[in-house]
mmCIF file of C-alpha atoms in Angstrom:
data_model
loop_
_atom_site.group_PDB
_atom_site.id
_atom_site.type_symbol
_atom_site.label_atom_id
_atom_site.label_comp_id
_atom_site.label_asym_id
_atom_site.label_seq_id
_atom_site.Cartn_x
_atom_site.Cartn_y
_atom_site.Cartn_z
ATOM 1 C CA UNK L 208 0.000 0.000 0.000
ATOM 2 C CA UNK L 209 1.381 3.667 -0.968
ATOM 3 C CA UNK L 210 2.275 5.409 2.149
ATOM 4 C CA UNK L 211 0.453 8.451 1.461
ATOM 5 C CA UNK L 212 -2.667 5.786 1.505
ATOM 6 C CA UNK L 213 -1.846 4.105 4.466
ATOM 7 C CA UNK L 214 -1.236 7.959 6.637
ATOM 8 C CA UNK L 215 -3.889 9.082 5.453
ATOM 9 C CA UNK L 216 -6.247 5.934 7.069
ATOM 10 C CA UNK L 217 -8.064 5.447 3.393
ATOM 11 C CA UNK L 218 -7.654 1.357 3.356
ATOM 12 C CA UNK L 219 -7.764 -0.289 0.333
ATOM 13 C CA UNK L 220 -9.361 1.836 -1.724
ATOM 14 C CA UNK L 221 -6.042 2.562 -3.966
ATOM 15 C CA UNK L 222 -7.682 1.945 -7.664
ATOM 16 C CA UNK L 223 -10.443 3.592 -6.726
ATOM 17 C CA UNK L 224 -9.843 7.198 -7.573
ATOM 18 C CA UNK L 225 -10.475 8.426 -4.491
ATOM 19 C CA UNK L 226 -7.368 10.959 -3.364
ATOM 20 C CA UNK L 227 -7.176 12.071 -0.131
ATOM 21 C CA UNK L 228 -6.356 15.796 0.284
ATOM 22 C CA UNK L 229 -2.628 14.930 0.577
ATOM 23 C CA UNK L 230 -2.552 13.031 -3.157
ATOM 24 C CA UNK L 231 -4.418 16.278 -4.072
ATOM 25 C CA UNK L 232 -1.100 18.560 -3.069
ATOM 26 C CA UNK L 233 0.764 16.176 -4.332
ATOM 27 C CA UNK L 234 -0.096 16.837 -7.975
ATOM 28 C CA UNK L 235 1.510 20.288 -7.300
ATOM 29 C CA UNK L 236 4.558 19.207 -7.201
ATOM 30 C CA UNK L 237 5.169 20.653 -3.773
ATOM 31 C CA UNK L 238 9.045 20.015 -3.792
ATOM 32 C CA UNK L 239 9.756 21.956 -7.145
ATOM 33 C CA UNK L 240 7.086 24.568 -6.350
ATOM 34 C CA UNK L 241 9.255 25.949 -3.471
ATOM 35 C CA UNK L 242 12.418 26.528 -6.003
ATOM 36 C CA UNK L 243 9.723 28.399 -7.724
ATOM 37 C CA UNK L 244 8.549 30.250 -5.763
ATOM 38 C CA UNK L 245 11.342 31.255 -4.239
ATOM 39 C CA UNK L 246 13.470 32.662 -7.179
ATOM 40 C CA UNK L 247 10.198 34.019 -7.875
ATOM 41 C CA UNK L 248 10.145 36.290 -4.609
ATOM 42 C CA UNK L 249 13.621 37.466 -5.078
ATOM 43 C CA UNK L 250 12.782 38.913 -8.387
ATOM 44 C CA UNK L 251 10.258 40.546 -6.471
ATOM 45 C CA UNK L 252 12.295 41.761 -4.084
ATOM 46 C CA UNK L 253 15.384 43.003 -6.159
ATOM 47 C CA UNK L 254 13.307 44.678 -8.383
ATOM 48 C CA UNK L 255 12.982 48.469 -7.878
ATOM 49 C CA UNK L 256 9.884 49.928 -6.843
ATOM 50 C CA UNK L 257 6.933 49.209 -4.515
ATOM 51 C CA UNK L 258 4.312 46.673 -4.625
ATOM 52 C CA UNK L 259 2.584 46.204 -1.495
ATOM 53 C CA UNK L 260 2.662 43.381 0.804
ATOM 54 C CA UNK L 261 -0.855 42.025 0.115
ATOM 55 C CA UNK L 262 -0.227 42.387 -4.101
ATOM 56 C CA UNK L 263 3.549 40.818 -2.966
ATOM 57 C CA UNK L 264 1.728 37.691 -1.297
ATOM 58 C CA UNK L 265 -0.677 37.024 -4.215
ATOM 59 C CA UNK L 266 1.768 37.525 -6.590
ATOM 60 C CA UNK L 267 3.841 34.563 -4.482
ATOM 61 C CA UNK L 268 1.061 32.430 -4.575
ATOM 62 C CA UNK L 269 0.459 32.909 -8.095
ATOM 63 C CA UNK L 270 3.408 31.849 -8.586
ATOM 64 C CA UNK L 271 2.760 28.629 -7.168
ATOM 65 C CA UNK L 272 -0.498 27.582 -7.982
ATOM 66 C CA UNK L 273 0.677 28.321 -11.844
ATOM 67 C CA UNK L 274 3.780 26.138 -11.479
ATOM 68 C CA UNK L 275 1.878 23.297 -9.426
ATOM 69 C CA UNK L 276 -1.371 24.022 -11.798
ATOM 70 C CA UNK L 277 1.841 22.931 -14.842
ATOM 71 C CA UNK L 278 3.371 20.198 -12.512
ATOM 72 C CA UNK L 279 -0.441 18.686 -12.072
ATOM 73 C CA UNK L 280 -0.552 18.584 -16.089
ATOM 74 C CA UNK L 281 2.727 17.119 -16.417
ATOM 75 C CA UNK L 282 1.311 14.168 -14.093
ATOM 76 C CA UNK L 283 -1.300 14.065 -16.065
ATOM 77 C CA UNK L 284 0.537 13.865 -19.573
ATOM 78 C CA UNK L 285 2.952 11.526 -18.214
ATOM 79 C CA UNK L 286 0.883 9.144 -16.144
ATOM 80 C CA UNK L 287 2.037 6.280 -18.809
ATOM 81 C CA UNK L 288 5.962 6.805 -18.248
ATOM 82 C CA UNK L 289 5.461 7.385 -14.308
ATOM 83 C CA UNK L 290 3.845 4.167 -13.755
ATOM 84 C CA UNK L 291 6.806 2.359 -14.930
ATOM 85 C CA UNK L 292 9.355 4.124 -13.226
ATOM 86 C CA UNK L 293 10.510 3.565 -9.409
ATOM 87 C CA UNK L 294 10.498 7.012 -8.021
ATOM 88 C CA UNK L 295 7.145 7.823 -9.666
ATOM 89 C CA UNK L 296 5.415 5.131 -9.558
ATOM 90 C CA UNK L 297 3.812 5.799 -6.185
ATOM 91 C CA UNK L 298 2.288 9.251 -7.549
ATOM 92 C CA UNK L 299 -1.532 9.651 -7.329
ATOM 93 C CA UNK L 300 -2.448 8.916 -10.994
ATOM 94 C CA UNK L 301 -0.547 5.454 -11.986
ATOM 95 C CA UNK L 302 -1.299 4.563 -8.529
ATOM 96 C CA UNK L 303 -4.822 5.060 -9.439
ATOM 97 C CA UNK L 304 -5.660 7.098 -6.279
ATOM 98 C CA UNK L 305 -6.337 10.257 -8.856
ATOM 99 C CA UNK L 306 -8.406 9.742 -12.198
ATOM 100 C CA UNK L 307 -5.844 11.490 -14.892
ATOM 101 C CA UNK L 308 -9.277 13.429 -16.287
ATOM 102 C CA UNK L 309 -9.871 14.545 -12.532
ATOM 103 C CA UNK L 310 -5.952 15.862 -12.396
ATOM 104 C CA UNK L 311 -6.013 17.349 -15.853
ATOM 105 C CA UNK L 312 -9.590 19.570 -15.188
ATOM 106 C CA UNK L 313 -7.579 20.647 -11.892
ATOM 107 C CA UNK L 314 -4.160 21.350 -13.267
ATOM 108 C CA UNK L 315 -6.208 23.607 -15.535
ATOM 109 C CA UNK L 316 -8.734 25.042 -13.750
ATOM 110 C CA UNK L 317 -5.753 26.725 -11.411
ATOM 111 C CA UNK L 318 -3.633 27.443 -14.159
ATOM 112 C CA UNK L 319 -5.974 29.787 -15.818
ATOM 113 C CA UNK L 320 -7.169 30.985 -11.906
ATOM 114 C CA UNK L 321 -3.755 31.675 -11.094
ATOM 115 C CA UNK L 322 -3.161 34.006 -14.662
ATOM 116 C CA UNK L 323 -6.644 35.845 -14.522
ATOM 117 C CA UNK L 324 -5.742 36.511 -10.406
ATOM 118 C CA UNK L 325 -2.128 37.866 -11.173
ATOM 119 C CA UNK L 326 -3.447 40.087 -13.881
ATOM 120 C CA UNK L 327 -6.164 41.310 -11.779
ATOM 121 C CA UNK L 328 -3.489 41.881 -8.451
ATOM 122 C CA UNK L 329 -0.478 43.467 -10.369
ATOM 123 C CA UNK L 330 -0.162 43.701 -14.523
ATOM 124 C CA UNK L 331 -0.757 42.095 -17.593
ATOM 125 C CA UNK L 332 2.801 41.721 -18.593
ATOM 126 C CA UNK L 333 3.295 39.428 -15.307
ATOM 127 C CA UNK L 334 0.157 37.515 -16.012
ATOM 128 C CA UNK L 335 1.514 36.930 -19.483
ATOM 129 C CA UNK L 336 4.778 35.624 -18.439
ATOM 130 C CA UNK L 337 3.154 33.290 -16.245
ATOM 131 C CA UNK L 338 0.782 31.858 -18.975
ATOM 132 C CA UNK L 339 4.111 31.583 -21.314
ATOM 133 C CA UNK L 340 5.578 29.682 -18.359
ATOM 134 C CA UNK L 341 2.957 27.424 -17.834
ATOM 135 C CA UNK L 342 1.957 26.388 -21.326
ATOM 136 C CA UNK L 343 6.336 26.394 -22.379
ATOM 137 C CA UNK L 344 6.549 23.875 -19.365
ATOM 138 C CA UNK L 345 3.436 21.912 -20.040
ATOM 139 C CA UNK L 346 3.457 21.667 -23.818
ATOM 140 C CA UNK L 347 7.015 22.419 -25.021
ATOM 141 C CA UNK L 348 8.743 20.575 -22.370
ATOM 142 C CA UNK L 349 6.346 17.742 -21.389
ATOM 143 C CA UNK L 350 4.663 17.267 -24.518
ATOM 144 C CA UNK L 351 6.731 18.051 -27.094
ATOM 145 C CA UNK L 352 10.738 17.612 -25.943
ATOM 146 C CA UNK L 353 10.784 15.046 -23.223
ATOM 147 C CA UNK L 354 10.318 12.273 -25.047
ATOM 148 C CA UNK L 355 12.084 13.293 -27.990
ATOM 149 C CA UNK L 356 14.946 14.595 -27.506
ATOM 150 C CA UNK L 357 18.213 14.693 -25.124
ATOM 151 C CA UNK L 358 18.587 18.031 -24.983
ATOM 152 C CA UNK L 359 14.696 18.245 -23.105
ATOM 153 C CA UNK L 360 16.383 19.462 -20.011
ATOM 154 C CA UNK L 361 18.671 22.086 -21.538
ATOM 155 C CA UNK L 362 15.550 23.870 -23.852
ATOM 156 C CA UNK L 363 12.928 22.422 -21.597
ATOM 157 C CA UNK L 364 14.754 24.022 -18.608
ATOM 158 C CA UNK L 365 13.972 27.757 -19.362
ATOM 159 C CA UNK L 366 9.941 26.595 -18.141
ATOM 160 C CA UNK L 367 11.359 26.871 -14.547
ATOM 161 C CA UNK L 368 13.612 30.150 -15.196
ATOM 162 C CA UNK L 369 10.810 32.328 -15.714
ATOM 163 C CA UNK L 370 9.411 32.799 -12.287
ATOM 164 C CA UNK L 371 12.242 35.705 -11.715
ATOM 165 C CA UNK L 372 10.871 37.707 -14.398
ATOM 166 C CA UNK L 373 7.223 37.224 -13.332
ATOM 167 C CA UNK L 374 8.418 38.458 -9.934
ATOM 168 C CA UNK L 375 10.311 41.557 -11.292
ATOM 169 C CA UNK L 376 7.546 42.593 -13.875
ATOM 170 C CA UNK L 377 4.951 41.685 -11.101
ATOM 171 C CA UNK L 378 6.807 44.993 -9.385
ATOM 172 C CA UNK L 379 7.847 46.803 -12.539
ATOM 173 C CA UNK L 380 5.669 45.964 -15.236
ATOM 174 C CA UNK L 381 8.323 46.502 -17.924
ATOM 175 C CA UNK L 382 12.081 43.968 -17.698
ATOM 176 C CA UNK L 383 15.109 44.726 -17.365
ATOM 177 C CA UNK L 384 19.071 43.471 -17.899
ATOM 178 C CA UNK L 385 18.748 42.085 -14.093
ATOM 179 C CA UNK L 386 15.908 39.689 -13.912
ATOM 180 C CA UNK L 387 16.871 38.779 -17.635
ATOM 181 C CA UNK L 388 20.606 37.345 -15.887
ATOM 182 C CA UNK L 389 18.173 35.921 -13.037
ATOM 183 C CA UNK L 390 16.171 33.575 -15.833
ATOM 184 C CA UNK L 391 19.652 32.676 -17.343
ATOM 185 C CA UNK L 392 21.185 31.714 -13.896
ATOM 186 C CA UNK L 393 18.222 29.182 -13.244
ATOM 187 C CA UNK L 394 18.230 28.134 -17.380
ATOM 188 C CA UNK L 395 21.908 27.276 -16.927
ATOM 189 C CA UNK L 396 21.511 25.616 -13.928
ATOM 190 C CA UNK L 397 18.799 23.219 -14.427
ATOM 191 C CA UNK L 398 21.027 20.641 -17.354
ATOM 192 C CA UNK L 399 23.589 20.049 -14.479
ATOM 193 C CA UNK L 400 21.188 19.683 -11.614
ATOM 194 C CA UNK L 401 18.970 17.271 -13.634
ATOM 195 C CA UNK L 402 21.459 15.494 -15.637
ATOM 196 C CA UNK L 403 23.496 15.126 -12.144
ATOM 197 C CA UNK L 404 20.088 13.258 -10.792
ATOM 198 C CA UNK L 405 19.916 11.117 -14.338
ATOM 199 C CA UNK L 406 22.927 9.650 -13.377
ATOM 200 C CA UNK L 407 21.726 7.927 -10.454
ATOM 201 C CA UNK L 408 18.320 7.438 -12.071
ATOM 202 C CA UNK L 409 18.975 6.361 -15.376
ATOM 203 C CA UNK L 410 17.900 2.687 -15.287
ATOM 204 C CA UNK L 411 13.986 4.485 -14.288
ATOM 205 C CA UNK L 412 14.928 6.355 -17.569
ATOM 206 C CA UNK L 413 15.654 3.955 -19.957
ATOM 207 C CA UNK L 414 12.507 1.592 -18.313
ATOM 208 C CA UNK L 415 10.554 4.217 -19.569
ATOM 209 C CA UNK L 416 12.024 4.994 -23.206
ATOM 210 C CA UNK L 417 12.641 8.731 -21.911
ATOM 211 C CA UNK L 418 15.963 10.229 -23.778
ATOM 212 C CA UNK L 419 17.415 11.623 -20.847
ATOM 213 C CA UNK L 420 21.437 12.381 -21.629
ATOM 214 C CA UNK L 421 23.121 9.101 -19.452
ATOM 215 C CA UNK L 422 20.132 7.057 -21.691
ATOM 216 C CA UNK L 423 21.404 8.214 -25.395
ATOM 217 C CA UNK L 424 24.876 9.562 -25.131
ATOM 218 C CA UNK L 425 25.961 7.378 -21.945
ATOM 219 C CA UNK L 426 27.141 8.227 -18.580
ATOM 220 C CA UNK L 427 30.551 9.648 -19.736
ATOM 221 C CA UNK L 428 29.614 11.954 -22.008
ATOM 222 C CA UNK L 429 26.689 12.928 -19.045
ATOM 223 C CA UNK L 430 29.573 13.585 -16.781
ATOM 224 C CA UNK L 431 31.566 16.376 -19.176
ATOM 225 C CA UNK L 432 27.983 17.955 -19.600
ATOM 226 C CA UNK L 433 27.784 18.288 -16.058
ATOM 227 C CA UNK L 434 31.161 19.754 -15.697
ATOM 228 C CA UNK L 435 30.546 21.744 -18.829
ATOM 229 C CA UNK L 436 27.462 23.624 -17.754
ATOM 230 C CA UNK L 437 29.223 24.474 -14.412
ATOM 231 C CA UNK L 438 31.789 26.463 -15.713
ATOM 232 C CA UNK L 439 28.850 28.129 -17.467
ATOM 233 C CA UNK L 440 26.557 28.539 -14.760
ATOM 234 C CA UNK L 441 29.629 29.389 -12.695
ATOM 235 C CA UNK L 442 30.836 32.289 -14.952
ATOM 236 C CA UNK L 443 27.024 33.271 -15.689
ATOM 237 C CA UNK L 444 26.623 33.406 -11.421
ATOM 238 C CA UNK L 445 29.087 36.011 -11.618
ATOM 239 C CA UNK L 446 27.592 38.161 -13.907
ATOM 240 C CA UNK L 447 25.526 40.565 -12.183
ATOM 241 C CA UNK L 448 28.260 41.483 -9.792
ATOM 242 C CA UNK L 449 30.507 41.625 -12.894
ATOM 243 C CA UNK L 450 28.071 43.973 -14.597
ATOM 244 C CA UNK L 451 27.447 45.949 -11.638
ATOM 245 C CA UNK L 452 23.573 44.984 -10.390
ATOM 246 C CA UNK L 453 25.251 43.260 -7.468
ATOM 247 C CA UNK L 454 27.863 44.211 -4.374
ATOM 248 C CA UNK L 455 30.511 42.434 -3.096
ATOM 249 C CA UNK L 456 28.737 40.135 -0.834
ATOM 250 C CA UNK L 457 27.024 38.351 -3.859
ATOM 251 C CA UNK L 458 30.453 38.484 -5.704
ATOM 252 C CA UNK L 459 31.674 37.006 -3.409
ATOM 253 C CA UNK L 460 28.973 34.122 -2.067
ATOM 254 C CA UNK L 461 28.611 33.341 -5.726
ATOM 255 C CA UNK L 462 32.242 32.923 -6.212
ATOM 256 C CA UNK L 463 32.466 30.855 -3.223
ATOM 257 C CA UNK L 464 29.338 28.425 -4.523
ATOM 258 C CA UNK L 465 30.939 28.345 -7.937
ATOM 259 C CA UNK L 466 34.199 27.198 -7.015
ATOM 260 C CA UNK L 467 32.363 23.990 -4.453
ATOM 261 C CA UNK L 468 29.714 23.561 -7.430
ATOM 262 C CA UNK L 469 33.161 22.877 -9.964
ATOM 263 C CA UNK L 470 34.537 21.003 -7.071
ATOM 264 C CA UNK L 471 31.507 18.778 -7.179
ATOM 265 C CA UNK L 472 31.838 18.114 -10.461
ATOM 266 C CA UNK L 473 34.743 17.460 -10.925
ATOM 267 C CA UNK L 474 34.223 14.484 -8.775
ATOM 268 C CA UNK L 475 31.658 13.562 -10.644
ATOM 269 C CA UNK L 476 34.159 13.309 -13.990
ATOM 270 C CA UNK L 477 36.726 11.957 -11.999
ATOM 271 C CA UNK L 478 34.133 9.170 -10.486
ATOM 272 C CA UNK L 479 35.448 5.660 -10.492
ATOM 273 C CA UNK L 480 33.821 4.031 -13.706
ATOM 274 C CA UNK L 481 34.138 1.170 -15.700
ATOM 275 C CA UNK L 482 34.905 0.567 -19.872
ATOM 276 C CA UNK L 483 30.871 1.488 -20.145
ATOM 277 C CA UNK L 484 31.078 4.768 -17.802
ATOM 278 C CA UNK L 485 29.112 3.167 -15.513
ATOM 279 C CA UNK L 486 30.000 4.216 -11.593
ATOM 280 C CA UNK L 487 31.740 2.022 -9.286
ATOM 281 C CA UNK L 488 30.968 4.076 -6.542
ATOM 282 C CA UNK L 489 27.168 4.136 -6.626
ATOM 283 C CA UNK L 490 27.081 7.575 -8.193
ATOM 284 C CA UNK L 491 27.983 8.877 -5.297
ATOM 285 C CA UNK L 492 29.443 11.964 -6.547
ATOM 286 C CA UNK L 493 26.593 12.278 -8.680
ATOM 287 C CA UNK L 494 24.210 12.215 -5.795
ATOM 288 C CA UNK L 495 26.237 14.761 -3.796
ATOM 289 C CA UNK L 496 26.347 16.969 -7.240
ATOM 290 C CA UNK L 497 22.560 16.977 -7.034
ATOM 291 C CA UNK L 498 22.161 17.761 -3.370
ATOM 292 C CA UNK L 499 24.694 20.437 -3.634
ATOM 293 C CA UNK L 500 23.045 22.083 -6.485
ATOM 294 C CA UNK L 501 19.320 22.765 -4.874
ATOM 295 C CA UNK L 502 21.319 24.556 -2.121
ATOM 296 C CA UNK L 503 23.635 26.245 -4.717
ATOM 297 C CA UNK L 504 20.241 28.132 -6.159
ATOM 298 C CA UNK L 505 18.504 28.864 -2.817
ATOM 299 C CA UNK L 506 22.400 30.851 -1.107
ATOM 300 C CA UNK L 507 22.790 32.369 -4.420
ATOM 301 C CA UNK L 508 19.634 33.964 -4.625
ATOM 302 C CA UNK L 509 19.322 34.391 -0.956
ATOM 303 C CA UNK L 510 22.812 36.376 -1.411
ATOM 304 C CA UNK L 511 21.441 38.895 -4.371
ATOM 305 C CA UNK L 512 18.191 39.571 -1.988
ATOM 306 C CA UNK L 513 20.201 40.022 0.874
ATOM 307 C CA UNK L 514 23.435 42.637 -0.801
ATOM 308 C CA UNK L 515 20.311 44.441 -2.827
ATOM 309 C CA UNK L 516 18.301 44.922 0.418
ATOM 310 C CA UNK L 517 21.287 45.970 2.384
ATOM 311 C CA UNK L 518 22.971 47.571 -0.388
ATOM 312 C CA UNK H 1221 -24.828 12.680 -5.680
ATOM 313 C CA UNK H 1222 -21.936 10.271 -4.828
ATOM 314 C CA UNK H 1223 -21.626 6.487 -6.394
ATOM 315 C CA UNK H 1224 -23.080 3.328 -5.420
ATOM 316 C CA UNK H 1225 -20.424 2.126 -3.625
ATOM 317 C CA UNK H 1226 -22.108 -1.220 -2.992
ATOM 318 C CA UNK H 1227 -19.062 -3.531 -4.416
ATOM 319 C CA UNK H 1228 -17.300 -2.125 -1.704
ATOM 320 C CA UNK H 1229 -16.474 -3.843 1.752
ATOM 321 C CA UNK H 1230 -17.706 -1.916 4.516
ATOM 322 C CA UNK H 1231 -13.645 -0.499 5.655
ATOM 323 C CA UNK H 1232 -13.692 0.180 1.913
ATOM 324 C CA UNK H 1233 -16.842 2.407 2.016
ATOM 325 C CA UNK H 1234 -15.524 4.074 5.624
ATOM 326 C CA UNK H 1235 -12.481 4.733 4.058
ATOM 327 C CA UNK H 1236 -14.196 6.534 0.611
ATOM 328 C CA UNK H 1237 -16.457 8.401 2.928
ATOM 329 C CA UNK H 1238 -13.395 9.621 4.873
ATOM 330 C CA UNK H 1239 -11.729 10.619 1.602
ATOM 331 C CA UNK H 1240 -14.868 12.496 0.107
ATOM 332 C CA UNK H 1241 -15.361 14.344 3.196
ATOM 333 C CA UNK H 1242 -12.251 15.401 3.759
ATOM 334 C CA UNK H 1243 -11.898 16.642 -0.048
ATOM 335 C CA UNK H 1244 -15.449 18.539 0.444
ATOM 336 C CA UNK H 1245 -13.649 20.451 3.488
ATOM 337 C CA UNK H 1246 -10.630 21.013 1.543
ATOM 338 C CA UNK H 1247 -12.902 22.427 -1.126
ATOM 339 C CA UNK H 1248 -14.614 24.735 1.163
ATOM 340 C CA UNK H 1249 -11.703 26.382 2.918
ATOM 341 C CA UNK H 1250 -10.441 27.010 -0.936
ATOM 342 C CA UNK H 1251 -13.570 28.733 -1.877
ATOM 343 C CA UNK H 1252 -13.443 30.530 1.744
ATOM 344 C CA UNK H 1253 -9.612 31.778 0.861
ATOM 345 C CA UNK H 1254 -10.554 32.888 -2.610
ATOM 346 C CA UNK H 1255 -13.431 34.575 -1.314
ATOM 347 C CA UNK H 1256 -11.514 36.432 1.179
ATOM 348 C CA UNK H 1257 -8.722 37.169 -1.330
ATOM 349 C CA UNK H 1258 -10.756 38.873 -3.628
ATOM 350 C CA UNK H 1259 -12.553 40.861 -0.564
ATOM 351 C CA UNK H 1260 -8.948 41.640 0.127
ATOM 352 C CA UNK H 1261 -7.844 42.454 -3.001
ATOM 353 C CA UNK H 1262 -10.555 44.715 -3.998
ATOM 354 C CA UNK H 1263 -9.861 46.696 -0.567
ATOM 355 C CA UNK H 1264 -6.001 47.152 -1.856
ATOM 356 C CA UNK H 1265 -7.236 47.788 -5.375
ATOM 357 C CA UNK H 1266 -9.573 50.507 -4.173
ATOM 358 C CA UNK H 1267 -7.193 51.963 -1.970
ATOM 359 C CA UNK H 1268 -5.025 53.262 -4.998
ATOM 360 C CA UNK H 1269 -2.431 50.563 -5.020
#
């Protein structure tokens, strides 16, 4: 019996598509909303100007029921591939505690809530941006890339960079050089944080046909990706200070990150492997890489919040 | 009007109930926060923000 089932008291009735409130949440992708929302609120809060608080907090939760709204209709669209796959397996529609036509009218029933709500609280522009994110992550990623190409994180990727500039135009209405460096901070860092996971998940990968990277190309070339894209992301996390939109204490925080992020991954290239690339070590480098990389984003950004607010 | 749920056993009927009701509260306090929200929102609105 799924956990969430068993917590939540509802016995045997898995099949049933009966969802308890928890199974509900869960089709918001809880976990990845946070990220979201919180890159979200520090375009918000870098961005000159005043919104107030009230518009700030709607604008916030916008920005998460729109991005769990698009993570309910990726469930949805990839119910098929999630029921053969370990770590999603246990989700609410293949484990038939959600009916996928239930999921899908409530992925976009707060999709288009959370778009008319933002437009009404701040500006069309910000409303806009979130409709563009939620329909590039649900059909351009999910529908269209994912299962066709390897490169679905890299252009797939730039669904999760926009909640920066819905933040800043949310304040604004109109973007700027800033929030533009923000989206490309987050679109550089997503190929390295997923493929980094896609080493240690690959076999759930290939199970269900998906083309991620370690699937097509093979776990070596996955590795020089990783390291690749950190040098990028690393040079690219330097920028604003570079440019002048940051202070020293975010020069300096995201030189600090960069260098332990290249440290990472150069483990990661350097892991013990054999003739195939495959790890010898459990991807345990690989695993560290990814766990190193959700805290990279939230100092970073916590750092540009934190020299604009003092600065 | 809910489902026959007479293929059921009787811990899987207790348990569906449980669900259901639990998702009709959930509902509610949604339509309560959206209520107050706009309520909320109009007051900003109307204040000149």
């Amino acid at each position: 019996m799924p956990p969430a089932v068993a917590e939540a008291g509802l016995v045997g009735i898995e099949g049933l598509g009966v969802g308890s409130v928890r199974d509900w949440c869960a089709l918001l992708k809880p976990r990845v909303v946070t990220l979201v929302v919180f890159t979200g609120a520090v375009g918000m809060l870098v961005a000159p100007g005043h919104l107030h608080p009230l518009l700030a907090a709607i604008t916030v939760l916008c920005i998460a029921v729109g991005a769990g709204a698009a993570g309910a209709i990726n469930m949805w669209y990839d119910r098929d591939i999630d029921a053969v796959m370990r770590r999603t397996a246990s989700r609410p529609i293949p484990a038939g505690r959600i009916a996928p036509q239930e999921a899908l009218s409530f992925g976009v029933l707060l999709a288009g809530a959370s778009v008319v709500v933002l437009a009404l609280a701040t500006n069309l522009a910000a409303a806009a941006m979130l409709a563009v994110s939620i329909l590039y992550y649900t059909i351009v990623y999910t529908a269209w890339l994912k299962r066709r190409t390897a490169q679905n994180i890299v252009i797939g990727g730039a669904a999760g960079a926009f909640p920066p500039l819905i933040g800043w135009l949310a304040v604004t209405g109109h973007l700027a050089p800033l929030p533009i460096l923000l989206c490309a901070i987050v679109f550089f860092w997503t190929p390295p944080h997923f493929w980094a996971l896609s080493l240690f998940a690959h076999a759930d990968y290939a199970r269900a046909g998906v083309p991620m990277l370690p699937v097509t190309a093979g776990a070596r070339s996955t590795r020089r990706h990783v390291f690749f894209y950190t040098v990028l992301l690393g040079l690219l996390s330097l920028a604003p200070w570079w440019l002048g939109y940051a202070g020293r204490l975010y020069g300096i925080t995201a030189a600090a990150l960069a260098a332990v992020f290249l440290y990472h991954a150069v483990r990661v290239l350097a892991d013990s492997q054999d003739t195939a690339g495959v790890s010898l070590t459990r991807d345990l480098p690989a695993k560290a890489c990814f766990k190193y990389s959700i805290s990279y984003l939230f100092i970073l950004f916590t750092a540009l919040a934190v020299d604009r607010l003092i600065g | 009007m809910p489902e026959p749920l007479d293929h059921l056993t009787r811990a899987q009927t207790q348990s569906v109930t449980r669900a259901r009701k639990a998702r009709n509260y959930a509902i509610l306090a949604v339509l309560v926060g959206v209520c107050g929200l706009f309520y909320a929102l109009a007051i900003v609105k109307l204040g000149g923000h």
